[in-house]
Short mmCIF file of C-alpha atoms in Angstrom, two decimals:
data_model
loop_
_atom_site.label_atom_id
_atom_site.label_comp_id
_atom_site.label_asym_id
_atom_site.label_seq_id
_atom_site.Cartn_x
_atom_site.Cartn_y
_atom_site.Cartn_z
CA UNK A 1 21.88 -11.91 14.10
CA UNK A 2 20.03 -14.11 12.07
CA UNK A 3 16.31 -14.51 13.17
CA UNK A 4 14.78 -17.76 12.40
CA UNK A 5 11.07 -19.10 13.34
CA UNK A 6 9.80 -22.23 12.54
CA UNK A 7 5.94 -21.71 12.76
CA UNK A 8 3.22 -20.16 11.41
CA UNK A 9 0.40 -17.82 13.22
CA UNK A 10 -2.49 -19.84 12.73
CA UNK A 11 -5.75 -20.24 15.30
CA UNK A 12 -4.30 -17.31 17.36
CA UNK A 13 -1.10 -20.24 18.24
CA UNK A 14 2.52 -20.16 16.76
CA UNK A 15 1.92 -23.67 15.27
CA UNK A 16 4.22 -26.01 13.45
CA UNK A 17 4.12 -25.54 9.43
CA UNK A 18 3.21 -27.90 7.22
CA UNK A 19 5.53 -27.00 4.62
CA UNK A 20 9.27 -28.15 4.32
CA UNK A 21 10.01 -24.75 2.05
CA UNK A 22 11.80 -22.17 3.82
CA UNK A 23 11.61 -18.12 2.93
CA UNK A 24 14.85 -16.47 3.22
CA UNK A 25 14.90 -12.82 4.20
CA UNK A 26 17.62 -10.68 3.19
CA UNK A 27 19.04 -7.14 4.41
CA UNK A 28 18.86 -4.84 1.57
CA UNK A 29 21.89 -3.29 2.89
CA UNK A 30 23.97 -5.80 3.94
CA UNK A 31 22.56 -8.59 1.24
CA UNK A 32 23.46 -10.78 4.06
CA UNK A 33 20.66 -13.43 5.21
CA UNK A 34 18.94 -11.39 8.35
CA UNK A 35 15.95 -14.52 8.52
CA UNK A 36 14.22 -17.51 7.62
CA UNK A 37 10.77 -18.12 7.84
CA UNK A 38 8.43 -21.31 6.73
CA UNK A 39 6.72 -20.62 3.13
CA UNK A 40 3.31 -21.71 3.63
CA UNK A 41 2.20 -24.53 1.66
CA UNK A 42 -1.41 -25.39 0.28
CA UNK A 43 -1.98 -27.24 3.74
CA UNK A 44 -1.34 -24.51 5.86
CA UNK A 45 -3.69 -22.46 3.50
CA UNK A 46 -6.23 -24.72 4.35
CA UNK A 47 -5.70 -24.56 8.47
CA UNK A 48 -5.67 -20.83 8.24
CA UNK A 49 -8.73 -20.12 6.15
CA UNK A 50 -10.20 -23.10 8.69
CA UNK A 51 -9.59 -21.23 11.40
CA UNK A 52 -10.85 -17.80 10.33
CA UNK A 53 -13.95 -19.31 9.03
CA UNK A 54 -14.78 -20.66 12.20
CA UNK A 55 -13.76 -17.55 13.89
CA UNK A 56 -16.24 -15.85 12.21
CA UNK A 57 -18.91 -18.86 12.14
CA UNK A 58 -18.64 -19.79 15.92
CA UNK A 59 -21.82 -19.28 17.92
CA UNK A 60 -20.15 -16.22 19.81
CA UNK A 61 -17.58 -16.15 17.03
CA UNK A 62 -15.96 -12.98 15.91
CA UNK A 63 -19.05 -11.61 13.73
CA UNK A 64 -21.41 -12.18 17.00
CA UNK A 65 -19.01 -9.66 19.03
CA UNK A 66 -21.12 -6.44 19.89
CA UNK A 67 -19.41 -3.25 18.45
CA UNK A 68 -18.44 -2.02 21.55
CA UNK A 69 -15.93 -5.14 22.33
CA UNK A 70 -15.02 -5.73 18.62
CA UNK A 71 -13.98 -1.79 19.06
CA UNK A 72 -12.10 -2.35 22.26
CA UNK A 73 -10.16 -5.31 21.25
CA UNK A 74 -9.14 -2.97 18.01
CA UNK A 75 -7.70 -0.11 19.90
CA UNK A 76 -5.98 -2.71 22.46
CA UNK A 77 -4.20 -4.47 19.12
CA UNK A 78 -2.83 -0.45 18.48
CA UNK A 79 -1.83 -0.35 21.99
CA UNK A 80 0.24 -3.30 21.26
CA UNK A 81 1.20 -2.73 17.82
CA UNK A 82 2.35 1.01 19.48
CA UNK A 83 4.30 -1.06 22.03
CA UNK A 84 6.59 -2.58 19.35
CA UNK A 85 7.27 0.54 16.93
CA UNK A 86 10.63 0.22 17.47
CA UNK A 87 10.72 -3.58 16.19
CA UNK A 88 8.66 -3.03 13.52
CA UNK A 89 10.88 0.34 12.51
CA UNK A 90 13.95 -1.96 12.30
CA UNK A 91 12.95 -5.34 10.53
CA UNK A 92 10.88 -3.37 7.97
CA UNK A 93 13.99 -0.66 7.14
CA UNK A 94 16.42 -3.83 7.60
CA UNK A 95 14.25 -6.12 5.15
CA UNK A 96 13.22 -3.61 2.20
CA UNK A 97 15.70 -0.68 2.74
CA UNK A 98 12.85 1.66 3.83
CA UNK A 99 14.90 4.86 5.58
CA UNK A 100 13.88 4.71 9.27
CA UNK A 101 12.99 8.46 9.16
CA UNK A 102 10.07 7.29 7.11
CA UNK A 103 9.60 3.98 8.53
CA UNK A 104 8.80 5.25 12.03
CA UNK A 105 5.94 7.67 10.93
CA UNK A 106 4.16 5.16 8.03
CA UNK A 107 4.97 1.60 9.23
CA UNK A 108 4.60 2.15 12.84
CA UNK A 109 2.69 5.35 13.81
CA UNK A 110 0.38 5.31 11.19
CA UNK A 111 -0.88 1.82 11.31
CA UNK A 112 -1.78 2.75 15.36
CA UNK A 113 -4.08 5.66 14.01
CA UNK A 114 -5.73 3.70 11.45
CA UNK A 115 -6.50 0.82 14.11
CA UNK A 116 -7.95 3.63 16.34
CA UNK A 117 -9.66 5.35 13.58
CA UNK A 118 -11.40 2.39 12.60
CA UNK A 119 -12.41 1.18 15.94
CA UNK A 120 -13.80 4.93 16.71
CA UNK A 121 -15.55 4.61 13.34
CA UNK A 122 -17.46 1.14 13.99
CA UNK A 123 -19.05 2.79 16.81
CA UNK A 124 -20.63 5.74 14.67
CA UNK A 125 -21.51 3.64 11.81
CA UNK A 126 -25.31 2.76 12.14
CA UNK A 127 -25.82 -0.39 10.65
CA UNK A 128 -29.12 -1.52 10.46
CA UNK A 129 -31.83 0.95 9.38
CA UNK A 130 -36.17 0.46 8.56
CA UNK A 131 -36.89 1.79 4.77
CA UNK A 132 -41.01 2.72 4.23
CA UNK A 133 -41.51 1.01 1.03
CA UNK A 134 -43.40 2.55 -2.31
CA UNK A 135 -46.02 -0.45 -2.61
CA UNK A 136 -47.36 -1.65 0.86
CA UNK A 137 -44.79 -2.72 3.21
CA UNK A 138 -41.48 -1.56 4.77
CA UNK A 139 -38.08 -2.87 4.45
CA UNK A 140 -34.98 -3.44 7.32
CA UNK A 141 -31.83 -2.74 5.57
CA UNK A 142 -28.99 -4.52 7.28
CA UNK A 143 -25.02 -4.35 7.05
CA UNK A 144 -23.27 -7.56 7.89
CA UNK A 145 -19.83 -8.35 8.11
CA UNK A 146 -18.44 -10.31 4.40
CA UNK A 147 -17.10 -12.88 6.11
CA UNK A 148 -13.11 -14.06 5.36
CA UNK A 149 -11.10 -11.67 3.68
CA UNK A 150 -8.14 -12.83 1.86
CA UNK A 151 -5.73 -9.97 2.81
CA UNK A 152 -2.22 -10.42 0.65
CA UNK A 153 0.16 -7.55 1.17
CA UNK A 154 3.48 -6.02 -0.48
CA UNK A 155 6.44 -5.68 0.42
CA UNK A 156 6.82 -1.43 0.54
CA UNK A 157 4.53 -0.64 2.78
CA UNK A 158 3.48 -4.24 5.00
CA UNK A 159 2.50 -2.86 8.68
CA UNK A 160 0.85 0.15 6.68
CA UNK A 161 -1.46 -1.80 4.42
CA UNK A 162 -1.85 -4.65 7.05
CA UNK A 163 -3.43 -2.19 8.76
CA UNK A 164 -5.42 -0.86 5.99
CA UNK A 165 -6.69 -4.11 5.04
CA UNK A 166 -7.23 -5.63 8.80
CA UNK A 167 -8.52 -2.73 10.90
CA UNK A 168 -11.74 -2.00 8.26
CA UNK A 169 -12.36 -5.64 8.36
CA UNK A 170 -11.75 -6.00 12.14
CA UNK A 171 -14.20 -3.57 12.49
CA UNK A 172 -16.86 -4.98 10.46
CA UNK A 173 -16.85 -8.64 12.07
CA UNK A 174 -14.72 -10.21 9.22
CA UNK A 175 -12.18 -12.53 9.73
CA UNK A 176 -8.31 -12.02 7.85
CA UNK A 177 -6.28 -14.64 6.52
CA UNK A 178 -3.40 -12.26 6.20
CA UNK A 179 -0.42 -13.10 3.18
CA UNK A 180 2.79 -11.06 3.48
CA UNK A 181 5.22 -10.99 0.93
CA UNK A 182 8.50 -12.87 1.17
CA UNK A 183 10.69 -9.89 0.92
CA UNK A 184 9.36 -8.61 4.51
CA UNK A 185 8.13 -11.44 6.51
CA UNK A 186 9.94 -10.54 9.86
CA UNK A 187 8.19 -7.92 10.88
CA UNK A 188 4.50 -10.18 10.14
CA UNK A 189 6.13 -12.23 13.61
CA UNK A 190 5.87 -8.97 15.76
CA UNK A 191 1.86 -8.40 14.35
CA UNK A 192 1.26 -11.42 15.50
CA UNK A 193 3.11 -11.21 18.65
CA UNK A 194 0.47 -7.73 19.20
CA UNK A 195 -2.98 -9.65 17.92
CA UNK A 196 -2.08 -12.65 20.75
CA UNK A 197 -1.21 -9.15 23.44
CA UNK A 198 -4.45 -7.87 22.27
CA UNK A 199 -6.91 -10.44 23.51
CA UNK A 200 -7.94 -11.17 19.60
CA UNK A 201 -9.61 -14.22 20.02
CA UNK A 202 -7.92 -17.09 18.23
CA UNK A 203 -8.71 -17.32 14.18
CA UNK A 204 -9.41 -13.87 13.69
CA UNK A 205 -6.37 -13.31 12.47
CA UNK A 206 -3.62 -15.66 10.44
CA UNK A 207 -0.64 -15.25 8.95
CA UNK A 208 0.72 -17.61 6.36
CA UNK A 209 3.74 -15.70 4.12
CA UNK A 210 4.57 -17.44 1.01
CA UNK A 211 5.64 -16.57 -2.53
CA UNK A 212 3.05 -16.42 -5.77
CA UNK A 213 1.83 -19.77 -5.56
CA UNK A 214 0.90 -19.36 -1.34
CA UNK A 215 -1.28 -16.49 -2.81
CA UNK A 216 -2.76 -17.96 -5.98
CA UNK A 217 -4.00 -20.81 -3.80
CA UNK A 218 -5.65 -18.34 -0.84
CA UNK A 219 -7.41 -16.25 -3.70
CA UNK A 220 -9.18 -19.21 -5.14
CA UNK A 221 -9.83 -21.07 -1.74
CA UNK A 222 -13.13 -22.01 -2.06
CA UNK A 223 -13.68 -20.79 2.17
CA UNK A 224 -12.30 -17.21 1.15
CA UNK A 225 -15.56 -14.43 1.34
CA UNK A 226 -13.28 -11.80 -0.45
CA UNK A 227 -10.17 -10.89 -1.61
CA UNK A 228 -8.09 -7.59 -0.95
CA UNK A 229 -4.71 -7.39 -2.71
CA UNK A 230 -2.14 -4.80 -3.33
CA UNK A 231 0.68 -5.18 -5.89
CA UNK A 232 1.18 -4.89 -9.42
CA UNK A 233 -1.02 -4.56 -12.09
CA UNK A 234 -0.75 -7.42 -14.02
CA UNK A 235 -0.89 -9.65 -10.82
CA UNK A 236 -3.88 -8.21 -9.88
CA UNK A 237 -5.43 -8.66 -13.58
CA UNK A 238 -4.76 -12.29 -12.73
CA UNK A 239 -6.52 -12.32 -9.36
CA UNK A 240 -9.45 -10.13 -10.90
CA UNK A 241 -9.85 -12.71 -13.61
CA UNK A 242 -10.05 -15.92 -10.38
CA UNK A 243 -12.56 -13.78 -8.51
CA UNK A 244 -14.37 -12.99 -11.58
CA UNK A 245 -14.85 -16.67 -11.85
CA UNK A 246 -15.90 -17.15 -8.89
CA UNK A 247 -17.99 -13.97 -8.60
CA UNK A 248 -15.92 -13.15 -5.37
CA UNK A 249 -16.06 -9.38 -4.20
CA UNK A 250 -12.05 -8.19 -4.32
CA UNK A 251 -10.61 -5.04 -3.91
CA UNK A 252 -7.40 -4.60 -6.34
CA UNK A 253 -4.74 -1.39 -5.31
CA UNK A 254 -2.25 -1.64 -8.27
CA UNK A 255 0.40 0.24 -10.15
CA UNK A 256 0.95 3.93 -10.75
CA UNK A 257 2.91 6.35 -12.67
CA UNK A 258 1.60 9.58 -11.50
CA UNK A 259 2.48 13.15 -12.45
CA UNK A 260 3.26 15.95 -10.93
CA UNK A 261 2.32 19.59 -12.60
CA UNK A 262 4.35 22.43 -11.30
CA UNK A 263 2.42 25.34 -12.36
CA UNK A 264 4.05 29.09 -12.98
CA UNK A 265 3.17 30.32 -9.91
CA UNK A 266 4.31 27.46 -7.71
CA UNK A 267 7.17 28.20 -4.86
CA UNK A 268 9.86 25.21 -5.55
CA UNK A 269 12.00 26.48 -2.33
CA UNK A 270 9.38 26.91 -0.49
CA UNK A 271 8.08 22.97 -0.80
CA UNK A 272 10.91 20.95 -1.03
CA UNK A 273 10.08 18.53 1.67
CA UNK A 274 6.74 18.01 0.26
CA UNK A 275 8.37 17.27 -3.63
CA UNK A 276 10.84 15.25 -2.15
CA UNK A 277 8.26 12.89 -0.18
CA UNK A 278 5.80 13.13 -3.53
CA UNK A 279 8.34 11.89 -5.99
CA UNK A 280 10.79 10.06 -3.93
CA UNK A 281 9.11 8.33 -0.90
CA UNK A 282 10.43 5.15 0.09
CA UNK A 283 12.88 5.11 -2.24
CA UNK A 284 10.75 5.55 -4.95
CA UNK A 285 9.07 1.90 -3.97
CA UNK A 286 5.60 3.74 -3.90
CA UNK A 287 2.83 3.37 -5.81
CA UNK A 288 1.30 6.94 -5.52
CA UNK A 289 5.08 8.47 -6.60
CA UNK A 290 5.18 10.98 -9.09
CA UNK A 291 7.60 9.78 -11.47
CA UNK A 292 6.51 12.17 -13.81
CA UNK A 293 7.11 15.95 -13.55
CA UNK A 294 5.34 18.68 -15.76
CA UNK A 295 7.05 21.74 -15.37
CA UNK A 296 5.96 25.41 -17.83
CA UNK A 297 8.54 25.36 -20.58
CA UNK A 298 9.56 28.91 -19.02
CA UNK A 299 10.62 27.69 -15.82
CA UNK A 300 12.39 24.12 -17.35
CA UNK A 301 15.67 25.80 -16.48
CA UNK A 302 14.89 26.63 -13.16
CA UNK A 303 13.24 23.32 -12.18
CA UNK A 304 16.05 21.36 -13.85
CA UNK A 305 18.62 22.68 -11.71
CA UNK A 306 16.11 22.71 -8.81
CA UNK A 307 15.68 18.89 -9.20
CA UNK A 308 18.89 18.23 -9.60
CA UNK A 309 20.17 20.11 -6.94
CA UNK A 310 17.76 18.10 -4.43
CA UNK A 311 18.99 14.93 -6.05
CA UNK A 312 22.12 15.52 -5.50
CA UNK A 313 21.93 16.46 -2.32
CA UNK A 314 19.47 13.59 -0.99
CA UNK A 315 21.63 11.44 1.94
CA UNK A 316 21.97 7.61 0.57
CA UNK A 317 22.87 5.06 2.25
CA UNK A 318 21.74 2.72 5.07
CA UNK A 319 18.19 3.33 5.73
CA UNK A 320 18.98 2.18 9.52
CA UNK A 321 20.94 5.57 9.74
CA UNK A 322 18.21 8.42 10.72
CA UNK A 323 20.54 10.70 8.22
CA UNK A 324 19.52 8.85 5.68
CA UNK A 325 16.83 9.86 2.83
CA UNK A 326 17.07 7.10 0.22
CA UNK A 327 17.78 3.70 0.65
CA UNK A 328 18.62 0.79 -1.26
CA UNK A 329 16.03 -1.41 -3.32
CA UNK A 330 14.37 -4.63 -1.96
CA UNK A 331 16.26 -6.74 -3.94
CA UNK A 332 19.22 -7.56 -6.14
CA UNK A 333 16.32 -8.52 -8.98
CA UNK A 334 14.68 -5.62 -8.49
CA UNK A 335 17.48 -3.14 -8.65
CA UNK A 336 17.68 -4.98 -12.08
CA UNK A 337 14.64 -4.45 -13.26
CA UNK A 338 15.27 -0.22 -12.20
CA UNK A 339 18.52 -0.41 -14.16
CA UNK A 340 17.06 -1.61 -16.68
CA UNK A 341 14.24 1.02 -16.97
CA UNK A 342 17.31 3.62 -16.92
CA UNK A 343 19.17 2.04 -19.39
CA UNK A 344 16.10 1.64 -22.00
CA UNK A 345 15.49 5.33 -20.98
CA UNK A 346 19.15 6.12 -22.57
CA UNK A 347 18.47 3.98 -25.17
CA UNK A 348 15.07 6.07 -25.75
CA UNK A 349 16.93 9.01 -25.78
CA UNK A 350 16.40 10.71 -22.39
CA UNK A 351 18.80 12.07 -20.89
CA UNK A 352 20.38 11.64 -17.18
CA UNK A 353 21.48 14.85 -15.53
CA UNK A 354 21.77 13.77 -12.42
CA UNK A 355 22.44 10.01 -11.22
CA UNK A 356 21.90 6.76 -13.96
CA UNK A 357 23.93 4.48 -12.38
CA UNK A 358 25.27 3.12 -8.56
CA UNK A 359 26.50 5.15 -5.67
CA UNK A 360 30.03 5.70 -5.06
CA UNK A 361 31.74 3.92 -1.89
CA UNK A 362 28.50 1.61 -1.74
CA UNK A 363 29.75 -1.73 -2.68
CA UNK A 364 27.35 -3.43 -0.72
CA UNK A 365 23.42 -3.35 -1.06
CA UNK A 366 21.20 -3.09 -3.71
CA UNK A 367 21.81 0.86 -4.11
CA UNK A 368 20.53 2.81 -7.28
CA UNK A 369 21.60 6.46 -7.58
CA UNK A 370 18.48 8.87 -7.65
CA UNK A 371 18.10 9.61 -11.15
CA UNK A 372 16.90 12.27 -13.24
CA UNK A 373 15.84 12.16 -16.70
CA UNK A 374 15.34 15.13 -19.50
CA UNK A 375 14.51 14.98 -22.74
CA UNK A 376 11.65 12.54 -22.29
CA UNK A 377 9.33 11.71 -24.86
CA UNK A 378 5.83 11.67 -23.06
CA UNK A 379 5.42 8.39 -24.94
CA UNK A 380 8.40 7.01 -23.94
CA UNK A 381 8.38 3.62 -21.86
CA UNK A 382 9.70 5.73 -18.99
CA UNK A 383 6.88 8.22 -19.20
CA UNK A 384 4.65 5.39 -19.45
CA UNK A 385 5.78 2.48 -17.38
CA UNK A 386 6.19 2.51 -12.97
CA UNK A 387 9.58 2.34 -12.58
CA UNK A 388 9.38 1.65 -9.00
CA UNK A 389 12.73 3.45 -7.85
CA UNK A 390 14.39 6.87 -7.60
CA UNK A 391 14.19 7.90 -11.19
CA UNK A 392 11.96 11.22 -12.21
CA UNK A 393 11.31 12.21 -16.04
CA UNK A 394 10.67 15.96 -16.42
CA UNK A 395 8.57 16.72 -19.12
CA UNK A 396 8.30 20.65 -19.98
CA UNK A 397 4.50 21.60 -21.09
CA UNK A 398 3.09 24.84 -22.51
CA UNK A 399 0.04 25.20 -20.80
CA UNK A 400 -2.19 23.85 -18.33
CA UNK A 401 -4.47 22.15 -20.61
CA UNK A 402 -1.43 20.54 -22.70
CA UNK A 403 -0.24 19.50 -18.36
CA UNK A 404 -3.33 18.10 -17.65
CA UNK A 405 -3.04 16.23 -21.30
CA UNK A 406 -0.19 14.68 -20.64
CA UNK A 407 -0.80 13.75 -16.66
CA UNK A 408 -3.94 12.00 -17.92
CA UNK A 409 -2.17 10.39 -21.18
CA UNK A 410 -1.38 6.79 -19.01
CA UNK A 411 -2.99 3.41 -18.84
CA UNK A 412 -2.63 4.32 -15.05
CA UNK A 413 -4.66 6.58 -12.95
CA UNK A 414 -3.74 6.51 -8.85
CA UNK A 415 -2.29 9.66 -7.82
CA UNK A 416 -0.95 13.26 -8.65
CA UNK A 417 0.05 16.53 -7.05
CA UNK A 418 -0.52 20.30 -8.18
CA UNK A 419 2.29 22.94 -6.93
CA UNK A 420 1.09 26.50 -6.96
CA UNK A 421 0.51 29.29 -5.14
CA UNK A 422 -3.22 29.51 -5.58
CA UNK A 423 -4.63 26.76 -3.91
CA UNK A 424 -8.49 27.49 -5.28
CA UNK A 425 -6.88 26.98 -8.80
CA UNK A 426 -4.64 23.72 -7.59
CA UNK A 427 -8.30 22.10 -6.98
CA UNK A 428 -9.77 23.20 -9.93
CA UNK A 429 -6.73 21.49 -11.84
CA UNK A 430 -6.91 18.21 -9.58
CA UNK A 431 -10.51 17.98 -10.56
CA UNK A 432 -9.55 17.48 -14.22
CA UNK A 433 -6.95 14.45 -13.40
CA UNK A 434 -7.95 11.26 -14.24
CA UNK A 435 -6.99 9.47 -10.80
CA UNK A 436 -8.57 8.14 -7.70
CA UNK A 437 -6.48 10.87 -5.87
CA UNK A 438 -4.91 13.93 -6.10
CA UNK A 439 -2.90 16.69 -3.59
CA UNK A 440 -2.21 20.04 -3.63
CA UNK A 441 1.23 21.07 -2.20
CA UNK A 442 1.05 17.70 -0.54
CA UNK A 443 0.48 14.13 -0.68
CA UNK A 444 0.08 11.64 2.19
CA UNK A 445 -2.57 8.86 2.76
CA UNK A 446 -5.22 10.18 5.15
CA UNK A 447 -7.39 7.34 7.31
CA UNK A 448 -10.48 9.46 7.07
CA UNK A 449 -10.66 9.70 3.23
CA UNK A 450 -10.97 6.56 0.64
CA UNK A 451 -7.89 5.55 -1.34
CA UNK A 452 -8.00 3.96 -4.39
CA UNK A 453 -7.40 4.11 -8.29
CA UNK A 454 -8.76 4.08 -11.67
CA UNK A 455 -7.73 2.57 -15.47
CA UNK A 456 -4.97 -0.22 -14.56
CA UNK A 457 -4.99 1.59 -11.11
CA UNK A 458 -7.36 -1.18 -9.52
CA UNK A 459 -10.15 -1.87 -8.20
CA UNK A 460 -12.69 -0.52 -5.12
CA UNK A 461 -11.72 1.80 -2.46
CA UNK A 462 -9.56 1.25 0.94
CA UNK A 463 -9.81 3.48 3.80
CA UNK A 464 -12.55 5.72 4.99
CA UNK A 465 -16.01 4.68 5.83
CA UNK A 466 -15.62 3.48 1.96
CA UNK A 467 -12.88 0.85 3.33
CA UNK A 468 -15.35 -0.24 5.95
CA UNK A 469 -18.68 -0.57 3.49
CA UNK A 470 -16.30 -2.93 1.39
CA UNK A 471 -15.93 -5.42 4.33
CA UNK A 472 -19.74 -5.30 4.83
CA UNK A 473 -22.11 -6.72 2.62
CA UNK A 474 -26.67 -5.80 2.53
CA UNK A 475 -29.18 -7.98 3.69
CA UNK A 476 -32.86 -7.03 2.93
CA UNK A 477 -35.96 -8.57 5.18
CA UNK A 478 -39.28 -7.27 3.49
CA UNK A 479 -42.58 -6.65 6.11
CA UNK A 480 -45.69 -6.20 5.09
CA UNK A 481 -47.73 -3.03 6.94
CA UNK A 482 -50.39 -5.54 7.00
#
């Protein structure tokens, strides 16, 4: 069935668009059309940012809410996004191939505890405080919401980072005009359906999906506060340069090609769940992926066939099948763009032992086997570049500095896990990677703890009381003691 809308979310209405374009949403399975959607246009830019601004301007606006109901309305919106799991589940697996088995727990549960998080952290967040100056008088130190937050979101993770970008800024008193990307607008219609459940008073929230234009236009709309964006790195170079101009506060999460460093002691059998979500999540359509994996030259062997034997065994095929472990890619020009990374690998000289081309019996759907590479120069373009898809380089190393070396040899710097045995000397290692995070026998986004990269990694820091300070900006008033 082919779901198609014709409106937009805009002043807390499903309004007509302005635009004539249409968005056409396609299974990543099927390649069939699954919906159609209206591309928002510079107009509809313009009634959307209208609307949050005077959301947030409005005596009794938005920003004017007490904590206590701004917190309230934010756990009813996870009631509601809660409510529709199962919606969300589907059009997100349907739309970018995301296996279900991970789409339940990241695109629907996790969202609900980030709303709830937030909501519990407004409350405990003091945000006015009386400084005793050094000369003669005292100062009142004041956190205020930023205002409107351009929010534009991928297409991997959209619920997830919707939430990460919305609930912080929810929280503060900010109003979101919200951009999702065309790949996965579908599920954007069920948020929207929630924020209306949730009593979220009209403006707050808008929704206008479009393609790179839709977004260009929103960053540099002159009634934007601030801009959050996740996505590549040389997109958000672009929209660093605009808010540069325009000395606009932005948050940038960007690109990553992450390692992983088994060390001699580590327990492969014993973590296989945990180095199959850390290298393969999502189909390898993660940012924070370990595409890279540093293994001691005396267990290469050993981790070869280890690798390869998970590989082989990983379940593809439709993600809408809760059997299923990897997926296809989002698009027919993205499975390019992986196949093409594979085949300048072989060109490099790397060397596939498992996977390098397209699934058997899968004639349908943008499918990529899950790949793995030997032989890789560290230099490589494979070592070097995100890949974005289920191909893994292992790199053998011959000690722990020469690991570390290499894990930190990369323009990027988001993410990276330590295996071992010793977890007291995992976190002595993770301390010496250059990256904005790091796990130890594990890797998952946590609500409580900020998120974020360095180098070509981005910008700023999302989740956390870190995500909430970056929706709130200082106000001074100076008193005199006299």
């Amino acid at each position: 069935m082919v779901t198609d809308h014709k409106t937009l979310f805009i002043g807390g209405e499903q309004i007509p668009a302005s635009s004539t374009e249409r968005i056409e949403i396609r299974s990543a399975t099927t390649e069939e059309v699954v919906g159609t959607a209206p591309c928002a246009d510079n107009v509809d830019v313009d009634a959307a940012v209208a609307a949050a601004r005077r959301a947030f301007e409005d005596p009794g606006g938005w920003s004017a809410w007490s904590v206590e109901d701004r917190a309230s309305a934010i756990e009813r919106l996870a009631d509601e996004v809660a409510a529709r799991a199962d919606r969300i589940t589907h059009f997100v697996s349907s739309q970018n191939g995301m296996p279900t088995v991970i789409a339940g727990p990241l695109e629907s549960d996790m969202p609900v505890k980030i709303y709830r998080y937030y909501a519990d952290l407004i409350r405990r967040t003091e945000l006015e405080e009386t400084r005793p100056g050094l000369l003669c008088g005292r100062a009142i130190v004041r956190r205020a919401p930023i205002g409107v937050i351009a929010a534009i979101v991928p297409w991997n993770y959209p619920n997830l980072i919707t939430a990460i970008k919305s609930a912080p800024a929810l929280a503060a008193g900010c109003t979101v005009v919200l951009k999702p990307s065309p790949e996965t607008v579908l599920d954007s219609y069920v948020f929207a359906e929630a924020v209306a459940a949730a009593g979220i008073p009209a403006g707050v929230i808008n929704i206008v999906p479009g393609r790179a234009d839709t977004g260009s236009y929103l960053v540099s709309h002159r009634g934007v506060d601030k801009v959050s964006f996740t996505g590549s790195t040389a997109v958000g170079r672009q929209i660093a340069k605009t808010c540069g101009e325009l000395l606009r506060p932005v948050t940038l999460e960007l690109g990553g090609k992450s390692a992983a460093i088994i060390l001699d002691d580590a327990d492969l059998s014993g973590n296989i769940e945990g180095l199959f979500q850390a290298t393969l999540l999502n189909n390898g359509q993660t940012c924070v992926v370990n595409g890279r994996i540093l293994v001691p030259r005396n267990r290469f062997d050993e981790s070869r066939d280890f690798l390869a034997a998970l590989l082989n065994g990983a379940v593809v095929g439709d993600p809408l099948d809760p059997a299923t472990q990897i997926g296809p890619m989002v698009t027919e020009v993205h499975r390019g763009r992986v196949e093409g990374h594979i085949a300048r690998a072989k060109a490099d000289g790397a060397r596939a032992v498992v996977g390098g081309g397209r699934p058997a019996g899968l004639d349908r759907g943008w499918f990529v086997e899950p790949t793995l590479f030997t032989d890789v120069d560290p230099s490589s373009a494979l070592a070097q570049q995100e890949v974005f898809g289920p191909v893994l380089a292992l790199m053998p190393y011959d000690d722990v500095e020469q690991a570390v070396q290499i894990a930190n040899d990369s323009s990027y710097g988001l993410a990276g896990t330590i295996w071992t045995a010793d977890e007291a000397r995992g976190i002595e290692i993770a301390e010496q990677i250059q990256s904005g995070t790091v796990g130890v026998n594990y890797y998952m986004l946590d609500p409580v703890a900020p998120f974020g990269g360095i180098k070509a990694s981005g910008l700023g820091r999302e989740l956390g009381p870190e995500g909430l300070s970056s929706c709130l900006r200082h106000h001074t008033t100076y008193l005199s003691t006299i």
